[in-house]
Coordinates of C-alpha atoms in Angstrom, one line a residue:
M1 CA 210.7 -183.9 190.8
A2 CA 213.7 -182.6 192.7
P3 CA 213.5 -178.9 193.8
K4 CA 215.4 -176.5 191.6
R5 CA 218.6 -175.2 193.3
R6 CA 220.4 -172.0 192.7
T7 CA 224.0 -171.3 192.4
R8 CA 226.5 -168.6 191.7
K9 CA 229.4 -168.4 189.3
A10 CA 232.5 -170.1 190.7
D11 CA 234.6 -167.1 190.0
A12 CA 232.2 -164.4 191.2
M13 CA 233.3 -161.9 193.8
S14 CA 232.6 -162.8 197.4
A15 CA 231.3 -159.4 198.3
G16 CA 229.5 -156.7 196.2
S17 CA 228.2 -157.2 192.8
P18 CA 230.2 -159.4 190.4
L19 CA 232.4 -158.0 187.6
E20 CA 230.9 -158.5 184.2
T21 CA 233.0 -158.3 181.1
E22 CA 230.8 -158.1 178.0
P23 CA 231.2 -157.7 174.2
L24 CA 230.6 -154.2 173.0
H25 CA 227.0 -154.0 171.9
D26 CA 226.4 -153.6 168.2
A27 CA 224.9 -150.3 167.5
P28 CA 221.3 -149.9 166.2
A29 CA 220.9 -149.7 162.5
S30 CA 219.5 -146.2 162.9
P31 CA 221.0 -143.4 164.9
A32 CA 217.6 -142.1 165.9
Q33 CA 217.8 -143.8 169.3
A34 CA 220.9 -141.9 170.4
E35 CA 221.1 -139.6 173.3
S36 CA 220.8 -135.9 172.6
S37 CA 223.8 -134.9 174.7
G38 CA 226.5 -133.8 172.5
M39 CA 226.9 -136.7 170.1
P40 CA 229.0 -136.0 167.0
A41 CA 227.5 -135.0 163.7
G42 CA 230.6 -135.5 161.5
D43 CA 234.0 -137.3 161.3
S44 CA 236.3 -136.8 164.3
N45 CA 239.7 -135.4 163.8
V46 CA 241.9 -138.5 164.0
A47 CA 245.1 -136.6 163.0
E48 CA 244.6 -134.1 165.7
V49 CA 243.8 -136.7 168.4
L50 CA 246.9 -138.8 167.5
A51 CA 249.2 -135.8 167.3
A52 CA 247.9 -134.3 170.6
Q53 CA 248.6 -137.5 172.4
K54 CA 252.3 -136.9 172.3
G55 CA 252.3 -133.7 174.3
A56 CA 248.9 -133.3 175.9
R57 CA 248.0 -134.6 179.3
R58 CA 244.7 -136.5 179.8
R59 CA 241.9 -134.8 181.5
P60 CA 241.5 -136.0 185.1
R61 CA 238.8 -138.5 185.9
D62 CA 237.1 -136.0 188.2
A63 CA 236.9 -133.2 185.6
P64 CA 233.4 -132.2 184.6
A65 CA 232.0 -134.4 181.9
D66 CA 230.5 -131.5 180.0
A67 CA 233.1 -128.8 180.5
A68 CA 232.6 -125.8 178.4
A69 CA 234.8 -125.1 175.4
E70 CA 237.2 -122.2 175.6
D71 CA 238.1 -119.6 172.9
G72 CA 235.8 -121.2 170.3
Q73 CA 237.4 -124.6 170.5
Q74 CA 235.4 -127.8 170.3
Q75 CA 234.0 -129.1 173.6
R76 CA 236.1 -131.7 175.4
K77 CA 235.5 -135.4 175.2
R78 CA 232.9 -136.8 177.6
R79 CA 233.4 -139.9 179.5
G80 CA 231.1 -142.6 180.7
R81 CA 230.3 -146.3 180.9
I82 CA 229.9 -148.9 178.2
G83 CA 226.6 -150.3 177.2
N84 CA 225.0 -153.8 177.0
M85 CA 225.7 -157.2 175.5
A86 CA 226.0 -157.8 171.7
G87 CA 223.4 -159.6 169.7
E88 CA 220.2 -158.0 170.8
P89 CA 217.7 -156.8 168.2
S90 CA 218.6 -153.3 167.0
A91 CA 215.0 -152.5 166.3
S92 CA 213.9 -152.4 169.9
T93 CA 214.0 -149.3 172.0
R94 CA 217.0 -149.2 174.3
D95 CA 217.6 -147.7 177.7
N96 CA 220.8 -145.8 177.0
Q97 CA 221.4 -144.9 180.7
G98 CA 225.1 -145.4 181.3
L99 CA 226.3 -145.0 177.7
S100 CA 229.1 -142.6 177.4
A101 CA 229.2 -139.8 174.9
V102 CA 231.7 -140.3 172.2
E103 CA 234.5 -138.1 171.0
P104 CA 233.4 -134.8 169.6
A105 CA 233.7 -134.6 165.8
E106 CA 235.7 -132.1 163.8
D107 CA 234.7 -130.6 160.5
M108 CA 238.3 -130.3 159.2
L109 CA 241.4 -132.3 159.6
T110 CA 244.4 -130.6 161.1
D111 CA 247.6 -130.2 159.1
S112 CA 248.9 -133.6 160.1
L113 CA 249.9 -136.5 162.3
D114 CA 253.6 -135.6 162.6
G115 CA 253.2 -132.8 160.0
D116 CA 251.5 -134.7 157.2
R117 CA 247.7 -134.2 156.9
S118 CA 247.3 -137.4 154.8
N119 CA 248.2 -139.7 157.6
G120 CA 245.1 -139.0 159.5
E121 CA 243.0 -139.3 156.4
M122 CA 244.6 -142.7 155.5
L123 CA 243.7 -144.1 158.9
M124 CA 240.1 -143.1 158.6
E125 CA 239.9 -144.5 155.0
C126 CA 240.9 -147.9 156.4
V127 CA 237.9 -148.0 158.8
V128 CA 234.6 -149.3 157.5
K129 CA 231.1 -149.5 158.8
I130 CA 229.5 -153.0 158.9
F131 CA 225.8 -153.6 158.4
C132 CA 224.8 -157.1 159.4
T133 CA 221.4 -158.9 159.3
H134 CA 221.2 -161.7 161.9
S135 CA 218.9 -164.7 162.1
E136 CA 219.5 -166.5 165.4
P137 CA 218.4 -170.1 166.0
N138 CA 215.6 -170.5 168.6
F139 CA 217.3 -172.9 171.0
S140 CA 214.1 -173.3 173.1
L141 CA 212.1 -174.2 170.0
P142 CA 214.9 -175.7 167.8
W143 CA 212.7 -176.4 164.8
Q144 CA 212.4 -172.6 164.1
R145 CA 214.5 -169.4 164.1
K146 CA 214.0 -166.1 165.8
R147 CA 212.9 -163.0 164.0
Q148 CA 215.8 -161.5 162.1
Y149 CA 217.3 -158.2 163.2
S150 CA 220.0 -155.7 162.1
S151 CA 223.0 -154.2 163.7
T152 CA 225.9 -152.0 162.8
S153 CA 229.5 -152.3 163.9
S154 CA 233.0 -151.4 162.8
G155 CA 235.9 -153.0 160.9
F156 CA 239.1 -152.1 159.1
I157 CA 240.9 -153.1 155.9
T158 CA 244.0 -155.3 156.0
D159 CA 246.4 -156.8 153.5
G160 CA 245.0 -159.2 150.9
K161 CA 241.7 -157.3 150.4
R162 CA 240.4 -158.5 153.7
I163 CA 238.4 -156.8 156.5
L164 CA 238.8 -157.7 160.1
T165 CA 236.0 -157.2 162.7
N166 CA 234.6 -159.0 165.7
A167 CA 233.1 -162.5 165.5
H168 CA 230.1 -161.4 167.6
C169 CA 229.4 -158.7 165.0
V170 CA 228.6 -161.3 162.3
D171 CA 227.2 -164.0 164.6
H172 CA 224.4 -166.0 162.9
H173 CA 224.6 -163.6 159.9
T174 CA 222.4 -163.9 156.8
Q175 CA 223.7 -160.8 155.1
V176 CA 226.8 -158.6 155.6
K177 CA 227.4 -155.3 153.9
V178 CA 230.2 -152.8 154.4
R179 CA 230.5 -149.1 153.6
R180 CA 233.6 -147.0 153.4
R181 CA 233.9 -143.5 155.0
G182 CA 232.4 -140.8 152.9
S183 CA 230.7 -143.2 150.6
D184 CA 226.9 -143.7 150.0
M185 CA 227.5 -147.2 148.6
K186 CA 227.1 -150.4 150.6
Y187 CA 228.9 -153.5 149.3
V188 CA 227.9 -157.1 150.0
A189 CA 230.7 -158.8 151.9
Q190 CA 231.5 -162.5 152.3
V191 CA 232.6 -164.0 155.6
L192 CA 235.8 -165.9 155.1
A193 CA 236.5 -167.1 158.6
V194 CA 235.1 -166.7 162.1
G195 CA 237.2 -167.3 165.2
T196 CA 234.8 -167.7 168.1
E197 CA 237.5 -168.1 170.8
C198 CA 239.4 -164.9 169.8
D199 CA 236.3 -163.0 168.7
I200 CA 237.7 -162.1 165.3
A201 CA 236.0 -162.5 161.9
M202 CA 237.6 -162.0 158.4
L203 CA 235.5 -160.6 155.6
T204 CA 236.1 -159.7 151.9
V205 CA 234.3 -157.9 149.2
E206 CA 234.3 -159.2 145.6
D207 CA 233.5 -155.9 143.9
P208 CA 236.8 -154.4 142.9
A209 CA 235.4 -150.9 143.1
F210 CA 235.3 -151.2 146.9
W211 CA 239.1 -151.4 147.1
L212 CA 240.0 -148.5 144.9
G213 CA 242.2 -145.9 146.5
V214 CA 242.5 -147.5 149.9
E215 CA 245.6 -148.5 151.8
P216 CA 245.5 -151.4 154.3
V217 CA 246.4 -150.7 158.0
K218 CA 249.8 -151.6 159.2
F219 CA 250.1 -153.6 162.4
G220 CA 252.3 -152.3 165.2
V221 CA 254.1 -154.1 168.1
L222 CA 252.4 -154.8 171.4
P223 CA 252.2 -151.4 173.2
R224 CA 253.7 -150.6 176.6
L225 CA 251.8 -149.4 179.7
Q226 CA 250.8 -145.8 179.4
D227 CA 251.2 -145.7 175.7
S228 CA 248.6 -143.6 173.9
V229 CA 245.9 -145.3 171.9
T230 CA 243.1 -144.1 169.6
V231 CA 240.0 -146.1 168.8
I232 CA 238.2 -145.3 165.6
G233 CA 234.8 -146.7 164.8
F234 CA 231.1 -146.1 164.2
P235 CA 229.5 -146.2 167.7
I236 CA 225.9 -145.4 168.7
G237 CA 225.0 -141.7 168.5
G238 CA 225.5 -141.0 164.8
D239 CA 226.1 -142.4 161.4
T240 CA 229.5 -141.0 160.8
M241 CA 232.9 -141.9 162.2
S242 CA 234.0 -141.2 165.8
V243 CA 237.4 -141.1 167.5
T244 CA 238.2 -141.7 171.2
S245 CA 241.6 -141.6 172.8
G246 CA 243.2 -143.0 176.0
V247 CA 246.2 -144.9 177.3
V248 CA 247.1 -148.6 177.8
S249 CA 246.2 -149.4 181.4
R250 CA 247.0 -153.2 181.6
I251 CA 248.2 -156.1 179.4
E252 CA 247.5 -159.6 180.6
V253 CA 245.7 -162.9 179.8
T254 CA 242.0 -162.1 179.9
S255 CA 238.8 -164.0 179.5
Y256 CA 237.2 -163.4 176.1
V257 CA 233.5 -163.4 176.8
H258 CA 232.3 -164.4 173.3
G259 CA 234.3 -167.6 173.1
A260 CA 235.2 -168.2 176.8
A261 CA 238.9 -168.4 176.0
E262 CA 241.8 -167.1 178.0
L263 CA 243.9 -165.0 175.6
L264 CA 246.1 -161.9 175.7
A265 CA 244.2 -158.6 175.8
I266 CA 244.9 -154.9 176.3
Q267 CA 242.9 -152.9 178.8
I268 CA 242.5 -149.2 177.8
D269 CA 240.7 -146.2 179.3
A270 CA 239.4 -144.8 176.0
A271 CA 235.7 -144.0 176.0
I272 CA 234.3 -146.6 173.6
N273 CA 230.7 -147.3 173.1
S274 CA 228.1 -149.6 171.5
G275 CA 229.0 -150.1 167.8
N276 CA 232.8 -149.7 168.4
S277 CA 233.1 -153.5 168.1
G278 CA 235.6 -154.4 165.5
G279 CA 237.1 -150.9 165.3
P280 CA 240.9 -150.6 165.2
A281 CA 243.0 -149.1 168.0
F282 CA 246.0 -147.1 166.7
N283 CA 249.2 -146.1 168.5
S284 CA 250.7 -142.6 168.1
K285 CA 252.6 -143.8 164.9
G286 CA 249.3 -144.6 163.2
E287 CA 249.9 -148.4 163.5
C288 CA 247.1 -150.7 164.4
V289 CA 247.7 -152.3 167.8
G290 CA 244.3 -153.9 168.5
I291 CA 240.6 -154.4 167.8
A292 CA 238.0 -153.1 170.3
F293 CA 235.8 -156.0 171.4
Q294 CA 234.5 -155.9 175.0
S295 CA 234.1 -153.7 178.1
L296 CA 233.9 -154.1 181.8
K297 CA 230.6 -153.3 183.5
H298 CA 230.7 -152.7 187.2
E299 CA 229.4 -150.0 189.6
D300 CA 233.0 -149.1 190.7
A301 CA 234.5 -149.1 187.2
E302 CA 234.5 -146.5 184.5
N303 CA 236.0 -146.4 181.0
I304 CA 237.5 -149.9 181.1
G305 CA 237.6 -151.3 177.6
Y306 CA 239.5 -154.1 176.0
V307 CA 241.2 -154.5 172.7
I308 CA 242.5 -157.7 171.0
P309 CA 246.2 -157.2 170.5
T310 CA 248.3 -157.8 167.4
P311 CA 249.7 -161.2 168.5
V312 CA 246.2 -162.6 168.7
M313 CA 245.2 -161.0 165.4
E314 CA 248.3 -162.3 163.6
H315 CA 247.7 -165.8 165.0
F316 CA 244.2 -165.7 163.6
I317 CA 245.4 -164.5 160.2
N318 CA 248.3 -167.0 160.0
D319 CA 246.0 -169.8 161.0
Y320 CA 243.7 -169.0 158.2
E321 CA 246.5 -168.7 155.7
R322 CA 248.1 -172.0 156.8
N323 CA 244.9 -174.1 156.8
G324 CA 242.4 -172.2 154.5
Q325 CA 240.2 -172.0 157.5
Y326 CA 240.2 -171.1 161.2
T327 CA 241.2 -174.1 163.3
A328 CA 241.0 -172.5 166.8
F329 CA 243.6 -171.7 169.5
P330 CA 245.0 -175.0 171.0
A331 CA 244.9 -175.9 174.7
L332 CA 247.3 -177.9 176.8
G333 CA 244.4 -179.8 178.3
I334 CA 245.1 -179.6 182.0
E335 CA 243.8 -178.0 185.2
W336 CA 246.6 -176.7 187.4
Q337 CA 247.1 -175.3 190.9
K338 CA 249.6 -172.7 192.2
M339 CA 252.4 -174.1 194.4
E340 CA 253.1 -171.0 196.5
S341 CA 253.0 -173.0 199.8
P342 CA 256.5 -174.1 200.8
F343 CA 255.0 -177.0 202.7
M344 CA 253.3 -178.3 199.6
R345 CA 256.5 -178.0 197.6
T346 CA 258.5 -179.9 200.2
A347 CA 255.9 -182.6 200.7
L348 CA 255.7 -183.2 196.9
G349 CA 259.5 -183.6 196.6
M350 CA 260.5 -180.3 195.0
Q351 CA 264.0 -179.0 195.5
A352 CA 264.6 -175.5 196.8
D353 CA 265.5 -174.2 193.3
Q354 CA 262.6 -175.8 191.6
K355 CA 259.4 -174.0 190.7
G356 CA 256.2 -175.0 188.9
V357 CA 252.5 -175.7 189.1
L358 CA 250.6 -178.8 190.2
I359 CA 248.5 -180.7 187.7
R360 CA 245.1 -181.3 189.2
R361 CA 243.3 -182.9 186.2
V362 CA 244.1 -183.9 182.7
E363 CA 241.3 -183.8 180.1
P364 CA 240.6 -187.3 178.8
T365 CA 240.3 -186.1 175.2
A366 CA 243.6 -184.1 175.2
P367 CA 246.7 -185.6 173.6
V368 CA 248.7 -184.9 176.8
N369 CA 246.5 -187.5 178.6
K370 CA 248.9 -190.1 177.4
S371 CA 251.9 -188.3 178.9
L372 CA 250.7 -186.3 182.0
K373 CA 248.7 -187.4 185.0
K374 CA 247.2 -186.0 188.1
G375 CA 249.9 -185.0 190.7
D376 CA 252.6 -184.2 188.1
I377 CA 254.4 -180.9 188.5
L378 CA 254.8 -178.8 185.4
L379 CA 258.2 -177.1 185.6
S380 CA 258.6 -175.4 182.1
F381 CA 256.9 -175.0 178.8
D382 CA 259.1 -174.8 175.6
G383 CA 262.2 -174.2 177.7
I384 CA 260.7 -171.3 179.7
D385 CA 260.5 -171.9 183.5
I386 CA 257.1 -171.6 185.1
A387 CA 256.9 -169.8 188.5
N388 CA 255.0 -171.2 191.5
D389 CA 252.2 -168.8 190.7
G390 CA 251.9 -170.0 187.1
T391 CA 253.5 -167.0 185.5
V392 CA 256.4 -166.6 183.1
P393 CA 258.6 -163.6 182.2
F394 CA 256.9 -161.4 179.7
R395 CA 258.8 -158.2 179.1
S396 CA 261.1 -156.2 181.2
G397 CA 259.6 -155.9 184.7
E398 CA 256.4 -157.8 183.6
R399 CA 255.1 -161.4 184.1
I400 CA 252.2 -163.1 182.6
S401 CA 250.3 -166.4 182.9
F402 CA 252.0 -169.3 181.1
N403 CA 248.8 -169.8 179.2
Y404 CA 250.1 -167.1 177.0
L405 CA 252.8 -169.4 175.8
V406 CA 250.2 -172.1 174.9
S407 CA 248.1 -169.5 173.0
K408 CA 251.1 -168.7 170.8
K409 CA 251.0 -172.2 169.4
Y410 CA 248.9 -173.5 166.5
T411 CA 246.6 -176.5 166.5
N412 CA 248.5 -179.8 166.2
E413 CA 251.8 -178.2 166.9
E414 CA 254.2 -179.8 169.5
A415 CA 255.5 -178.3 172.7
L416 CA 258.4 -179.4 175.0
L417 CA 257.4 -179.9 178.6
R418 CA 259.6 -180.5 181.7
V419 CA 257.7 -182.3 184.4
L420 CA 258.5 -183.5 187.9
N421 CA 257.1 -187.0 188.4
N422 CA 257.7 -188.7 191.8
G423 CA 260.8 -186.7 192.4
K424 CA 262.3 -187.3 188.9
V425 CA 262.5 -184.6 186.2
E426 CA 261.3 -185.8 182.8
S427 CA 261.2 -184.0 179.5
M428 CA 258.5 -184.9 176.9
T429 CA 257.1 -183.6 173.7
V430 CA 253.4 -183.3 173.5
K431 CA 250.9 -182.3 170.8
L432 CA 248.5 -179.4 171.4
A433 CA 244.9 -179.7 170.1
Q434 CA 241.6 -177.8 170.1
P435 CA 239.9 -178.3 173.5
V436 CA 236.7 -180.4 173.6
R437 CA 234.0 -179.0 175.9
L438 CA 231.3 -181.3 177.3
I439 CA 228.9 -178.3 177.2
P440 CA 229.9 -176.1 174.2
V441 CA 230.2 -172.4 174.7
H442 CA 229.3 -171.7 171.1
T443 CA 227.6 -173.6 168.3
K444 CA 229.7 -171.9 165.6
G445 CA 226.7 -171.0 163.5
R446 CA 225.2 -174.5 163.4
P447 CA 221.5 -174.8 164.2
P448 CA 220.6 -176.8 167.4
S449 CA 220.0 -180.5 167.3
Y450 CA 216.7 -182.0 168.6
F451 CA 214.6 -185.2 168.4
I452 CA 210.9 -185.6 169.2
I453 CA 209.1 -188.8 170.2
A454 CA 205.5 -188.7 171.7
G455 CA 205.9 -185.0 172.5
L456 CA 209.1 -185.5 174.4
V457 CA 211.6 -183.0 173.0
F458 CA 215.3 -184.1 173.5
G459 CA 218.2 -181.8 172.9
Q460 CA 221.9 -181.1 173.6
V461 CA 222.9 -178.7 176.3
S462 CA 225.1 -175.7 175.2
V463 CA 225.7 -172.3 176.7
P464 CA 223.4 -170.7 174.0
Y465 CA 220.7 -173.2 175.0
L466 CA 221.0 -172.3 178.7
R467 CA 221.0 -168.6 177.9
S468 CA 217.8 -169.1 175.8
E469 CA 216.1 -171.0 178.6
Y470 CA 217.2 -168.9 181.6
G471 CA 218.3 -165.5 180.2
K472 CA 221.5 -163.6 180.8
E473 CA 221.6 -164.9 184.4
Y474 CA 221.6 -168.5 183.3
D475 CA 224.7 -169.1 185.4
F476 CA 222.6 -168.4 188.4
D477 CA 219.1 -169.7 187.4
A478 CA 219.9 -172.9 185.5
P479 CA 219.7 -176.3 187.3
V480 CA 222.8 -176.8 189.4
K481 CA 223.5 -180.2 187.9
L482 CA 223.8 -178.6 184.4
L483 CA 225.9 -175.7 185.7
D484 CA 228.2 -178.2 187.4
S485 CA 228.7 -180.0 184.1
M486 CA 229.3 -176.7 182.3
M487 CA 231.9 -175.5 184.7
H488 CA 233.7 -178.6 186.0
A489 CA 232.9 -181.7 184.0
M490 CA 235.2 -183.0 181.2
A491 CA 234.2 -185.1 178.2
D492 CA 235.5 -188.7 178.2
K493 CA 235.1 -188.9 174.4
P494 CA 235.2 -186.2 171.7
D495 CA 231.5 -186.9 170.7
Q496 CA 230.2 -187.0 174.2
Q497 CA 227.2 -184.7 174.9
V498 CA 224.9 -183.8 177.8
V499 CA 221.5 -184.8 176.5
V500 CA 218.4 -183.4 178.2
L501 CA 214.6 -183.8 178.0
C502 CA 214.0 -180.2 177.1
Q503 CA 210.2 -180.1 177.5
V504 CA 207.1 -182.3 177.1
L505 CA 204.5 -181.2 174.5
A506 CA 201.4 -182.2 176.4
A507 CA 199.3 -185.0 174.9
D508 CA 197.4 -188.1 176.1
V509 CA 200.3 -190.4 175.3
N510 CA 202.6 -188.5 177.7
I511 CA 200.2 -187.7 180.5
G512 CA 201.9 -187.3 183.9
Y513 CA 205.2 -186.1 182.5
E514 CA 204.2 -182.5 181.4
E515 CA 206.2 -180.8 184.2
I516 CA 209.6 -182.3 183.4
V517 CA 212.0 -179.7 181.8
N518 CA 215.7 -179.6 181.2
T519 CA 216.5 -182.8 182.9
Q520 CA 219.5 -184.9 181.8
V521 CA 218.9 -188.3 180.2
H522 CA 221.3 -191.0 181.5
Q523 CA 219.9 -194.2 180.0
V524 CA 217.4 -195.5 177.4
N525 CA 216.1 -199.0 178.2
G526 CA 219.1 -199.5 180.5
K527 CA 221.8 -198.4 178.0
P528 CA 223.8 -195.3 178.6
V529 CA 223.3 -192.3 176.4
K530 CA 226.5 -190.9 174.9
N531 CA 225.0 -188.2 172.7
L532 CA 221.8 -187.1 171.0
S533 CA 222.6 -189.2 167.9
D534 CA 223.0 -192.3 170.1
L535 CA 219.7 -191.6 171.9
T536 CA 218.0 -191.4 168.5
R537 CA 219.5 -194.7 167.3
Q538 CA 218.4 -196.5 170.5
I539 CA 214.8 -195.2 170.3
E540 CA 214.6 -196.1 166.6
G541 CA 216.1 -199.6 167.2
C542 CA 214.1 -200.5 170.3
K543 CA 212.0 -203.7 170.0
D544 CA 210.8 -203.7 173.6
P545 CA 207.1 -203.0 174.2
Y546 CA 208.1 -199.9 176.3
L547 CA 210.5 -197.0 176.0
R548 CA 212.1 -196.4 179.4
F549 CA 214.1 -193.2 180.1
D550 CA 216.2 -192.9 183.2
L551 CA 216.7 -189.2 184.1
E552 CA 218.7 -187.1 186.5
Y553 CA 217.3 -187.0 190.1
N554 CA 216.3 -190.7 189.7
Q555 CA 213.3 -189.7 187.6
L556 CA 211.7 -192.2 185.3
V557 CA 209.7 -191.8 182.1
I558 CA 208.0 -194.9 180.5
L559 CA 206.1 -194.8 177.3
E560 CA 204.3 -197.6 175.3
R561 CA 206.5 -197.8 172.2
E562 CA 203.9 -198.3 169.5
A563 CA 201.6 -195.7 170.9
A564 CA 204.5 -193.2 171.2
H565 CA 205.5 -193.6 167.6
A566 CA 201.9 -193.4 166.4
A567 CA 201.1 -190.2 168.4
T568 CA 204.3 -188.3 167.3
K569 CA 202.9 -187.1 163.9
D570 CA 199.7 -185.7 165.4
I571 CA 201.6 -183.9 168.2
M572 CA 203.9 -182.3 165.6
S573 CA 200.9 -181.2 163.5
V574 CA 199.4 -179.4 166.5
H575 CA 202.6 -177.5 167.2
C576 CA 203.4 -176.9 163.5
I577 CA 206.7 -178.8 163.7
P578 CA 207.8 -179.8 160.2
K579 CA 210.1 -182.7 161.2
D580 CA 210.7 -184.9 164.2
R581 CA 214.4 -184.3 164.2
S582 CA 217.1 -181.9 163.1
A583 CA 218.9 -182.3 159.8
D584 CA 222.0 -183.7 161.4
L585 CA 220.0 -186.6 162.8
L586 CA 218.2 -187.6 159.6
P587 CA 218.9 -191.3 158.6
E588 CA 221.3 -190.4 155.8
T589 CA 223.5 -188.4 158.2
N590 CA 222.9 -190.4 161.4
G591 CA 223.6 -193.9 160.1
I592 CA 220.2 -195.2 161.1

């Protein structure tokens, strides 16, 4: 068997430790694991925080973290770093080193935000605490699930008796409950839609008592740099509400870790912690301008958090209202290269006044595959000229990646492109569709597929599968061939999958193959394997005396067909496996 090679992420930094952007960790179900270093015991004063932003200056970064309070006032807010990934069991003991303290709580609301005390109260009434029970699939043993665990996070009430939170807060949920501020009652919630790419989930509560006396939040416009923001939620360290404040540091197209999409995001310096996921970010007018969802972890970075802005939230809501479900953000379906080199522009026939980006590859499954090709130069999108660095005008004095224009579209909508093809400018209308990934980033709540024959366990490669097999550093420890497929390969057909021999359950019938793990299957009895369903049909329909599997690295597995089928039941009994295949591969669904 070929030696295992190791690789780094393609976009990792060349020196120093790489930057890691991660979803905010859902807080433990119990506050008992919090640090005993000034965590709040009651609701923070949201009205005071919002009102103070208009005239007060932020404390310098180098000020003492635990500065003493003066003249009997509450201690100042403490700053620190954000915690770990979402989705870990909340029952386990956690190392809270690096978690920042949250905003100190106030016992009483001040008179007002802009003179009216009720404004601050109304903002806090819109924020709810979410209690979720998760049951994740076991991707390494796909016939069973992991032990369930609980987590808490934040959310807020919007129009139409809906609640918005993060998708990763309700990932693989079995039960979701919500509780309003100041209430002792938890209400069962239903998940209406989950947007994995944008990391937003929509909930509702059927009990009308939950909605009594509550006003939904109002969305504000996209904030400007240095605008004040306030994040409200239920982070680790206590059971009650907490408020943190800061300013907008950056607005740009950013990688959303949960769904691996490139969408608009707001970077803020507010001290947000585990459990803030799904909490709203308000501007100084009390309007919601975003949802807290992920943070940056790096030894040289402090207090870098990200919120999902209102354009992304409104896209998600409008998509659900149009289609009755979430249909994803569309993609153009190309890979492009900057054209900042004047020599490249001249050699490819561009005029001095022309700007654009070079198309390197076109996804075979994308609708634009019929219109664009490798070597074309994309000059504009929907009438907006694209610069040589791939940016377009955003706001006064700002530019942003043209991918932002694509993300504003909806699935199956059309876009007008202007393209330079062999020195000629052409205009064309193309349809935008949901991208098809050869190795999916997310299973969208579906259990993993598998098939077992003679102790050979076959499965489909996905990012959750790689993470299950190789841990959080899967992009370093997984086989380089699979990583290359994950990062660079494109699907030729919408149903194409990377099928691997996951493991071999040792038995006499498969002796000699026990050490083969996570190796791609290319052919069965000389026929190419398109996906796991195709592999199952080929094995079930084989009439040859032997089953022959051609694997990656020129490995070969040969089994005696009748003996393989006869031994399968006994092997499954030994390992307590109820069925030889997942539900989606059963004859009534697989067409066998």
